[in-house]
PDB file of C-alpha atoms in Angstrom:
ATOM      1  CA  MET A   1       0.000   0.000   0.000  1.00 38.00           C
ATOM      2  CA  THR A   2       1.313   3.433  -0.935  1.00 36.00           C
ATOM      3  CA  THR A   3       1.717   5.908   1.914  1.00 36.00           C
ATOM      4  CA  VAL A   4       0.989   9.588   1.212  1.00 36.00           C
ATOM      5  CA  THR A   5       2.548  11.713   3.956  1.00 39.00           C
ATOM      6  CA  ASN A   6       1.495  15.190   5.060  1.00 42.00           C
ATOM      7  CA  ASN A   7       4.590  16.657   3.373  1.00 45.00           C
ATOM      8  CA  THR A   8       3.625  14.931   0.150  1.00 41.00           C
ATOM      9  CA  ALA A   9       0.145  16.408   0.389  1.00 42.00           C
ATOM     10  CA  THR A  10       1.561  19.850   0.995  1.00 43.00           C
ATOM     11  CA  ASN A  11       4.107  19.589  -1.801  1.00 47.00           C
ATOM     12  CA  SER A  12       1.521  18.145  -4.158  1.00 45.00           C
ATOM     13  CA  THR A  13      -0.822  20.992  -3.356  1.00 44.00           C
ATOM     14  CA  SER A  14       1.919  23.507  -4.168  1.00 46.00           C
ATOM     15  CA  SER A  15       2.880  21.665  -7.354  1.00 46.00           C
ATOM     16  CA  THR A  16      -0.715  21.250  -8.495  1.00 46.00           C
ATOM     17  CA  SER A  17      -1.458  24.898  -7.707  1.00 44.00           C
ATOM     18  CA  SER A  18       1.573  26.095  -9.656  1.00 45.00           C
ATOM     19  CA  SER A  19       0.794  23.846 -12.616  1.00 46.00           C
ATOM     20  CA  SER A  20      -2.885  24.762 -12.719  1.00 45.00           C
ATOM     21  CA  SER A  21      -2.119  28.458 -12.383  1.00 45.00           C
ATOM     22  CA  SER A  22       0.226  28.438 -15.349  1.00 43.00           C
ATOM     23  CA  SER A  23      -1.865  26.177 -17.616  1.00 42.00           C
ATOM     24  CA  ASN A  24      -5.472  26.845 -16.641  1.00 47.00           C
ATOM     25  CA  GLY A  25      -5.277  30.162 -14.804  1.00 41.00           C
ATOM     26  CA  LEU A  26      -6.883  28.659 -11.673  1.00 43.00           C
ATOM     27  CA  SER A  27      -5.592  30.748  -8.797  1.00 53.00           C
ATOM     28  CA  SER A  28      -8.605  31.494  -6.636  1.00 61.00           C
ATOM     29  CA  ALA A  29      -8.888  30.312  -3.052  1.00 58.00           C
ATOM     30  CA  ALA A  30     -11.837  28.100  -4.035  1.00 63.00           C
ATOM     31  CA  ASP A  31      -9.637  26.171  -6.499  1.00 71.00           C
ATOM     32  CA  MET A  32      -6.908  25.790  -3.876  1.00 66.00           C
ATOM     33  CA  SER A  33      -9.418  24.505  -1.339  1.00 65.00           C
ATOM     34  CA  ASP A  34     -10.857  21.972  -3.783  1.00 71.00           C
ATOM     35  CA  ARG A  35      -7.429  20.607  -4.719  1.00 74.00           C
ATOM     36  CA  PHE A  36      -6.396  20.422  -1.073  1.00 70.00           C
ATOM     37  CA  LEU A  37      -9.469  18.402  -0.093  1.00 70.00           C
ATOM     38  CA  LYS A  38      -8.944  15.942  -2.959  1.00 75.00           C
ATOM     39  CA  LEU A  39      -5.334  15.381  -1.919  1.00 74.00           C
ATOM     40  CA  LEU A  40      -6.367  15.011   1.707  1.00 68.00           C
ATOM     41  CA  VAL A  41      -8.924  12.327   0.826  1.00 70.00           C
ATOM     42  CA  THR A  42      -6.290  10.500  -1.249  1.00 74.00           C
ATOM     43  CA  GLN A  43      -3.882  10.666   1.674  1.00 69.00           C
ATOM     44  CA  LEU A  44      -6.393   9.223   4.127  1.00 64.00           C
ATOM     45  CA  GLN A  45      -7.433   6.451   1.738  1.00 65.00           C
ATOM     46  CA  ASN A  46      -3.846   5.340   1.182  1.00 70.00           C
ATOM     47  CA  GLN A  47      -2.350   5.816   4.628  1.00 61.00           C
ATOM     48  CA  ASP A  48      -0.762   2.925   6.520  1.00 58.00           C
ATOM     49  CA  PRO A  49      -3.241   1.784   9.205  1.00 54.00           C
ATOM     50  CA  LEU A  50      -0.276   1.071  11.452  1.00 53.00           C
ATOM     51  CA  ASN A  51       1.141   4.550  10.911  1.00 57.00           C
ATOM     52  CA  PRO A  52      -1.821   6.913  10.358  1.00 56.00           C
ATOM     53  CA  ALA A  53      -1.473  10.594   9.590  1.00 58.00           C
ATOM     54  CA  ASP A  54      -1.082  12.986  12.510  1.00 60.00           C
ATOM     55  CA  ASN A  55      -4.496  14.566  13.185  1.00 58.00           C
ATOM     56  CA  SER A  56      -2.914  17.768  14.461  1.00 64.00           C
ATOM     57  CA  GLN A  57      -1.066  18.269  11.173  1.00 65.00           C
ATOM     58  CA  ILE A  58      -4.217  17.661   9.146  1.00 63.00           C
ATOM     59  CA  THR A  59      -6.122  20.128  11.319  1.00 65.00           C
ATOM     60  CA  SER A  60      -3.362  22.697  10.852  1.00 70.00           C
ATOM     61  CA  GLN A  61      -3.456  22.285   7.070  1.00 65.00           C
ATOM     62  CA  MET A  62      -7.246  22.683   7.014  1.00 65.00           C
ATOM     63  CA  ALA A  63      -6.977  25.834   9.125  1.00 69.00           C
ATOM     64  CA  GLN A  64      -4.424  27.288   6.703  1.00 69.00           C
ATOM     65  CA  ILE A  65      -6.602  26.681   3.644  1.00 66.00           C
ATOM     66  CA  ASN A  66      -9.603  28.169   5.463  1.00 65.00           C
ATOM     67  CA  THR A  67      -7.539  31.265   6.240  1.00 69.00           C
ATOM     68  CA  VAL A  68      -6.595  31.664   2.573  1.00 62.00           C
ATOM     69  CA  THR A  69     -10.239  31.245   1.557  1.00 62.00           C
ATOM     70  CA  GLY A  70     -11.291  33.824   4.132  1.00 65.00           C
ATOM     71  CA  ILE A  71      -8.707  36.327   2.903  1.00 63.00           C
ATOM     72  CA  ASP A  72      -9.870  35.825  -0.678  1.00 65.00           C
ATOM     73  CA  LYS A  73     -13.473  36.522   0.336  1.00 65.00           C
ATOM     74  CA  LEU A  74     -12.364  39.560   2.352  1.00 58.00           C
ATOM     75  CA  ASN A  75     -10.454  40.940  -0.640  1.00 65.00           C
ATOM     76  CA  THR A  76     -13.536  40.510  -2.820  1.00 66.00           C
ATOM     77  CA  THR A  77     -15.666  42.314  -0.241  1.00 61.00           C
ATOM     78  CA  MET A  78     -13.181  45.173   0.107  1.00 62.00           C
ATOM     79  CA  THR A  79     -13.001  45.583  -3.675  1.00 64.00           C
ATOM     80  CA  GLY A  80     -16.776  45.863  -3.786  1.00 58.00           C
ATOM     81  CA  MET A  81     -16.782  48.417  -0.978  1.00 58.00           C
ATOM     82  CA  SER A  82     -14.096  50.458  -2.744  1.00 58.00           C
ATOM     83  CA  THR A  83     -16.175  50.526  -5.920  1.00 59.00           C
ATOM     84  CA  ASN A  84     -19.243  51.637  -3.987  1.00 55.00           C
ATOM     85  CA  MET A  85     -17.272  54.385  -2.245  1.00 59.00           C
ATOM     86  CA  THR A  86     -15.997  55.653  -5.594  1.00 57.00           C
ATOM     87  CA  GLN A  87     -19.534  55.799  -6.953  1.00 58.00           C
ATOM     88  CA  LEU A  88     -20.728  57.595  -3.821  1.00 63.00           C
ATOM     89  CA  GLN A  89     -17.889  60.130  -4.116  1.00 61.00           C
ATOM     90  CA  MET A  90     -18.839  60.867  -7.712  1.00 62.00           C
ATOM     91  CA  LEU A  91     -22.493  61.286  -6.750  1.00 63.00           C
ATOM     92  CA  GLN A  92     -21.584  63.714  -3.976  1.00 68.00           C
ATOM     93  CA  GLY A  93     -19.109  65.490  -6.234  1.00 71.00           C
ATOM     94  CA  THR A  94     -21.719  66.318  -8.856  1.00 78.00           C
ATOM     95  CA  SER A  95     -23.535  68.468  -6.293  1.00 82.00           C
ATOM     96  CA  LEU A  96     -20.491  70.784  -6.256  1.00 85.00           C
ATOM     97  CA  VAL A  97     -20.813  71.725  -9.933  1.00 90.00           C
ATOM     98  CA  GLY A  98     -21.556  75.439 -10.225  1.00 90.00           C
ATOM     99  CA  HIS A  99     -20.323  76.213  -6.698  1.00 91.00           C
ATOM    100  CA  GLN A 100     -17.411  78.414  -5.700  1.00 92.00           C
ATOM    101  CA  VAL A 101     -14.513  76.839  -3.832  1.00 94.00           C
ATOM    102  CA  LEU A 102     -11.541  78.253  -1.979  1.00 94.00           C
ATOM    103  CA  LEU A 103      -8.176  76.514  -2.288  1.00 95.00           C
ATOM    104  CA  PRO A 104      -4.432  77.297  -2.099  1.00 96.00           C
ATOM    105  CA  GLY A 105      -3.340  79.474  -5.021  1.00 95.00           C
ATOM    106  CA  ASN A 106      -2.645  83.080  -5.972  1.00 96.00           C
ATOM    107  CA  GLN A 107      -4.825  83.534  -9.043  1.00 95.00           C
ATOM    108  CA  LEU A 108      -7.475  86.251  -8.978  1.00 96.00           C
ATOM    109  CA  THR A 109     -11.034  85.556 -10.083  1.00 93.00           C
ATOM    110  CA  LEU A 110     -13.521  88.116 -11.370  1.00 93.00           C
ATOM    111  CA  ASN A 111     -16.936  88.094  -9.716  1.00 91.00           C
ATOM    112  CA  SER A 112     -20.223  89.053 -11.366  1.00 89.00           C
ATOM    113  CA  SER A 113     -19.530  92.732 -10.621  1.00 92.00           C
ATOM    114  CA  GLY A 114     -16.192  92.632 -12.431  1.00 93.00           C
ATOM    115  CA  ASN A 115     -14.127  92.879  -9.251  1.00 95.00           C
ATOM    116  CA  ALA A 116     -11.070  90.674  -8.760  1.00 96.00           C
ATOM    117  CA  ILE A 117     -11.460  88.586  -5.608  1.00 96.00           C
ATOM    118  CA  GLY A 118      -9.032  86.518  -3.564  1.00 96.00           C
ATOM    119  CA  ALA A 119      -8.244  85.449  -0.010  1.00 97.00           C
ATOM    120  CA  TYR A 120      -5.397  84.481   2.281  1.00 98.00           C
ATOM    121  CA  ASN A 121      -4.757  82.768   5.580  1.00 97.00           C
ATOM    122  CA  LEU A 122      -2.716  84.365   8.393  1.00 98.00           C
ATOM    123  CA  SER A 123      -0.782  82.309  10.930  1.00 97.00           C
ATOM    124  CA  ALA A 124      -1.198  85.134  13.471  1.00 97.00           C
ATOM    125  CA  ALA A 125      -2.853  88.529  13.782  1.00 97.00           C
ATOM    126  CA  ALA A 126      -1.352  91.188  11.512  1.00 98.00           C
ATOM    127  CA  GLY A 127      -1.359  94.942  11.986  1.00 97.00           C
ATOM    128  CA  THR A 128      -0.889  95.582   8.270  1.00 98.00           C
ATOM    129  CA  VAL A 129      -1.507  93.405   5.222  1.00 98.00           C
ATOM    130  CA  LYS A 130      -0.396  94.532   1.768  1.00 98.00           C
ATOM    131  CA  ILE A 131      -1.698  92.694  -1.282  1.00 98.00           C
ATOM    132  CA  ASP A 132       0.129  93.388  -4.533  1.00 98.00           C
ATOM    133  CA  ILE A 133      -1.975  92.907  -7.661  1.00 98.00           C
ATOM    134  CA  LEU A 134       0.128  91.540 -10.537  1.00 98.00           C
ATOM    135  CA  ASP A 135      -0.573  91.203 -14.242  1.00 96.00           C
ATOM    136  CA  ALA A 136       0.145  88.088 -16.314  1.00 95.00           C
ATOM    137  CA  ALA A 137       3.784  89.158 -16.718  1.00 96.00           C
ATOM    138  CA  GLY A 138       4.272  89.674 -12.976  1.00 96.00           C
ATOM    139  CA  ASN A 139       4.207  93.474 -13.107  1.00 96.00           C
ATOM    140  CA  LYS A 140       2.583  95.229 -10.157  1.00 97.00           C
ATOM    141  CA  LEU A 141      -0.640  97.010 -11.107  1.00 97.00           C
ATOM    142  CA  ASP A 142      -1.806  98.126  -7.684  1.00 97.00           C
ATOM    143  CA  THR A 143      -1.639  97.416  -3.943  1.00 98.00           C
ATOM    144  CA  VAL A 144      -4.571  96.724  -1.632  1.00 98.00           C
ATOM    145  CA  THR A 145      -3.844  97.565   2.028  1.00 98.00           C
ATOM    146  CA  GLN A 146      -5.772  96.128   4.968  1.00 98.00           C
ATOM    147  CA  SER A 147      -5.272  96.888   8.673  1.00 97.00           C
ATOM    148  CA  GLY A 148      -5.923  94.998  11.899  1.00 96.00           C
ATOM    149  CA  GLN A 149      -6.482  91.545  10.414  1.00 97.00           C
ATOM    150  CA  SER A 150      -6.927  88.649  12.831  1.00 97.00           C
ATOM    151  CA  ALA A 151      -5.356  85.218  12.438  1.00 97.00           C
ATOM    152  CA  GLY A 152      -7.107  82.854  10.072  1.00 96.00           C
ATOM    153  CA  GLN A 153      -8.845  83.290   6.759  1.00 96.00           C
ATOM    154  CA  GLN A 154      -9.352  86.757   5.284  1.00 97.00           C
ATOM    155  CA  SER A 155     -10.645  87.975   1.925  1.00 96.00           C
ATOM    156  CA  PHE A 156     -10.226  91.017  -0.306  1.00 97.00           C
ATOM    157  CA  GLN A 157     -11.316  92.428  -3.630  1.00 97.00           C
ATOM    158  CA  TRP A 158      -9.838  94.804  -6.169  1.00 98.00           C
ATOM    159  CA  THR A 159     -11.625  96.864  -8.801  1.00 97.00           C
ATOM    160  CA  PRO A 160      -9.646  96.872 -12.065  1.00 96.00           C
ATOM    161  CA  PRO A 161      -9.407 100.295 -13.737  1.00 95.00           C
ATOM    162  CA  SER A 162     -11.230 100.614 -17.033  1.00 93.00           C
ATOM    163  CA  GLY A 163      -9.307  98.995 -19.878  1.00 93.00           C
ATOM    164  CA  THR A 164      -7.212  96.733 -17.624  1.00 94.00           C
ATOM    165  CA  ASN A 165      -6.382  93.331 -19.077  1.00 95.00           C
ATOM    166  CA  THR A 166      -7.718  90.996 -16.379  1.00 94.00           C
ATOM    167  CA  THR A 167      -6.410  87.781 -17.932  1.00 94.00           C
ATOM    168  CA  GLY A 168      -3.913  85.954 -15.719  1.00 94.00           C
ATOM    169  CA  LEU A 169      -4.100  88.310 -12.736  1.00 96.00           C
ATOM    170  CA  THR A 170      -2.322  87.089  -9.589  1.00 97.00           C
ATOM    171  CA  PHE A 171      -1.555  88.514  -6.153  1.00 98.00           C
ATOM    172  CA  LYS A 172       1.145  88.495  -3.485  1.00 98.00           C
ATOM    173  CA  VAL A 173       0.479  88.959   0.234  1.00 98.00           C
ATOM    174  CA  THR A 174       2.863  90.584   2.726  1.00 98.00           C
ATOM    175  CA  ALA A 175       1.701  90.714   6.346  1.00 98.00           C
ATOM    176  CA  THR A 176       3.405  92.270   9.376  1.00 97.00           C
ATOM    177  CA  GLY A 177       2.604  92.548  13.053  1.00 95.00           C
ATOM    178  CA  GLY A 178       4.630  93.774  16.014  1.00 92.00           C
ATOM    179  CA  GLY A 179       7.539  94.525  13.739  1.00 91.00           C
ATOM    180  CA  LYS A 180       7.667  90.950  12.476  1.00 96.00           C
ATOM    181  CA  THR A 181       6.623  89.266   9.253  1.00 97.00           C
ATOM    182  CA  ILE A 182       3.499  87.143   9.627  1.00 98.00           C
ATOM    183  CA  THR A 183       3.284  83.958   7.592  1.00 97.00           C
ATOM    184  CA  SER A 184       0.494  84.122   5.039  1.00 97.00           C
ATOM    185  CA  THR A 185      -0.914  81.588   2.573  1.00 97.00           C
ATOM    186  CA  PRO A 186      -2.627  82.859  -0.587  1.00 98.00           C
ATOM    187  CA  LEU A 187      -6.021  81.357  -1.378  1.00 97.00           C
ATOM    188  CA  MET A 188      -7.840  81.554  -4.673  1.00 96.00           C
ATOM    189  CA  VAL A 189     -11.540  81.516  -5.475  1.00 94.00           C
ATOM    190  CA  ASP A 190     -12.588  79.248  -8.335  1.00 93.00           C
ATOM    191  CA  LEU A 191     -15.703  77.743  -9.882  1.00 92.00           C
ATOM    192  CA  VAL A 192     -16.414  74.014 -10.209  1.00 92.00           C
ATOM    193  CA  ASP A 193     -17.296  73.091 -13.801  1.00 93.00           C
ATOM    194  CA  ALA A 194     -17.215  69.294 -13.460  1.00 92.00           C
ATOM    195  CA  VAL A 195     -15.949  66.403 -11.334  1.00 88.00           C
ATOM    196  CA  SER A 196     -13.848  63.363 -12.212  1.00 85.00           C
ATOM    197  CA  ASN A 197     -12.331  60.329 -10.526  1.00 81.00           C
ATOM    198  CA  THR A 198      -8.769  59.095 -10.971  1.00 78.00           C
ATOM    199  CA  ASN A 199      -7.729  55.860  -9.240  1.00 77.00           C
ATOM    200  CA  GLY A 200     -10.279  56.416  -6.493  1.00 72.00           C
ATOM    201  CA  THR A 201      -9.383  60.085  -5.969  1.00 80.00           C
ATOM    202  CA  LEU A 202     -12.171  62.625  -6.448  1.00 84.00           C
ATOM    203  CA  ASN A 203     -11.006  65.557  -8.565  1.00 88.00           C
ATOM    204  CA  LEU A 204     -12.679  68.856  -9.335  1.00 90.00           C
ATOM    205  CA  GLU A 205     -12.439  70.410 -12.783  1.00 92.00           C
ATOM    206  CA  LEU A 206     -12.017  74.094 -11.922  1.00 93.00           C
ATOM    207  CA  ARG A 207     -12.509  76.931 -14.368  1.00 90.00           C
ATOM    208  CA  ASN A 208      -9.128  78.565 -13.704  1.00 88.00           C
ATOM    209  CA  ALA A 209      -6.977  76.037 -11.841  1.00 89.00           C
ATOM    210  CA  GLY A 210      -7.955  73.016 -13.942  1.00 91.00           C
ATOM    211  CA  THR A 211      -7.948  69.528 -12.401  1.00 92.00           C
ATOM    212  CA  THR A 212      -7.571  69.760  -8.617  1.00 90.00           C
ATOM    213  CA  ALA A 213      -7.931  67.122  -5.894  1.00 89.00           C
ATOM    214  CA  TYR A 214     -11.040  67.615  -3.788  1.00 86.00           C
ATOM    215  CA  SER A 215      -8.883  67.244  -0.663  1.00 87.00           C
ATOM    216  CA  LYS A 216      -7.257  70.626  -1.403  1.00 92.00           C
ATOM    217  CA  VAL A 217     -10.536  72.517  -1.134  1.00 90.00           C
ATOM    218  CA  GLN A 218     -10.831  74.549   2.074  1.00 88.00           C
ATOM    219  CA  THR A 219     -14.222  76.203   1.629  1.00 89.00           C
ATOM    220  CA  ILE A 220     -17.284  75.589  -0.546  1.00 88.00           C
ATOM    221  CA  SER A 221     -19.931  78.250  -1.129  1.00 86.00           C
TER     222      SER A 221
END
């Protein structure tokens, strides 16, 4: 009588799995489980009655294959959840179309009144804030001065003189307080024209800034 040891069963499982994967493309946990059970039955049918297989080893092997099967099912479930989350993100994102958003950037946007609008964030209170308005070439057109600005988010607007080319306007913020320079972060106002999804990341298609990750948006109005 031929004796099939536990090692033989394990090695056969590995060999069969490798062969099947390369020739038939069978690599799922269900296929592995089926092959394992067939080999286990063969082992038990051909074992030496005087030297039977160790039950603890068989139990261990069954536990391992169950773990692999469980992981495979978990991966399938997680993939499904990821797909659902992506669809939910897109659904929520469509509600942003037509809304204004505030995000890091120094581009100026014209509102319905023709005024250039922008914003900035201060790390601390500033006694004086100077905002240089720059044309597309970086030349200074004007300076907006604000006083007594508290820490946090602040906004401003600038009225372009008649005949000013408003294409590509940007701004630069300089803030001071107590004789020291206060750190400032420029923020730009933009309009959401559409939404998209790239590898699970929700992106906004903005009128001026183009494709921007939703995570960069600080305010929606």
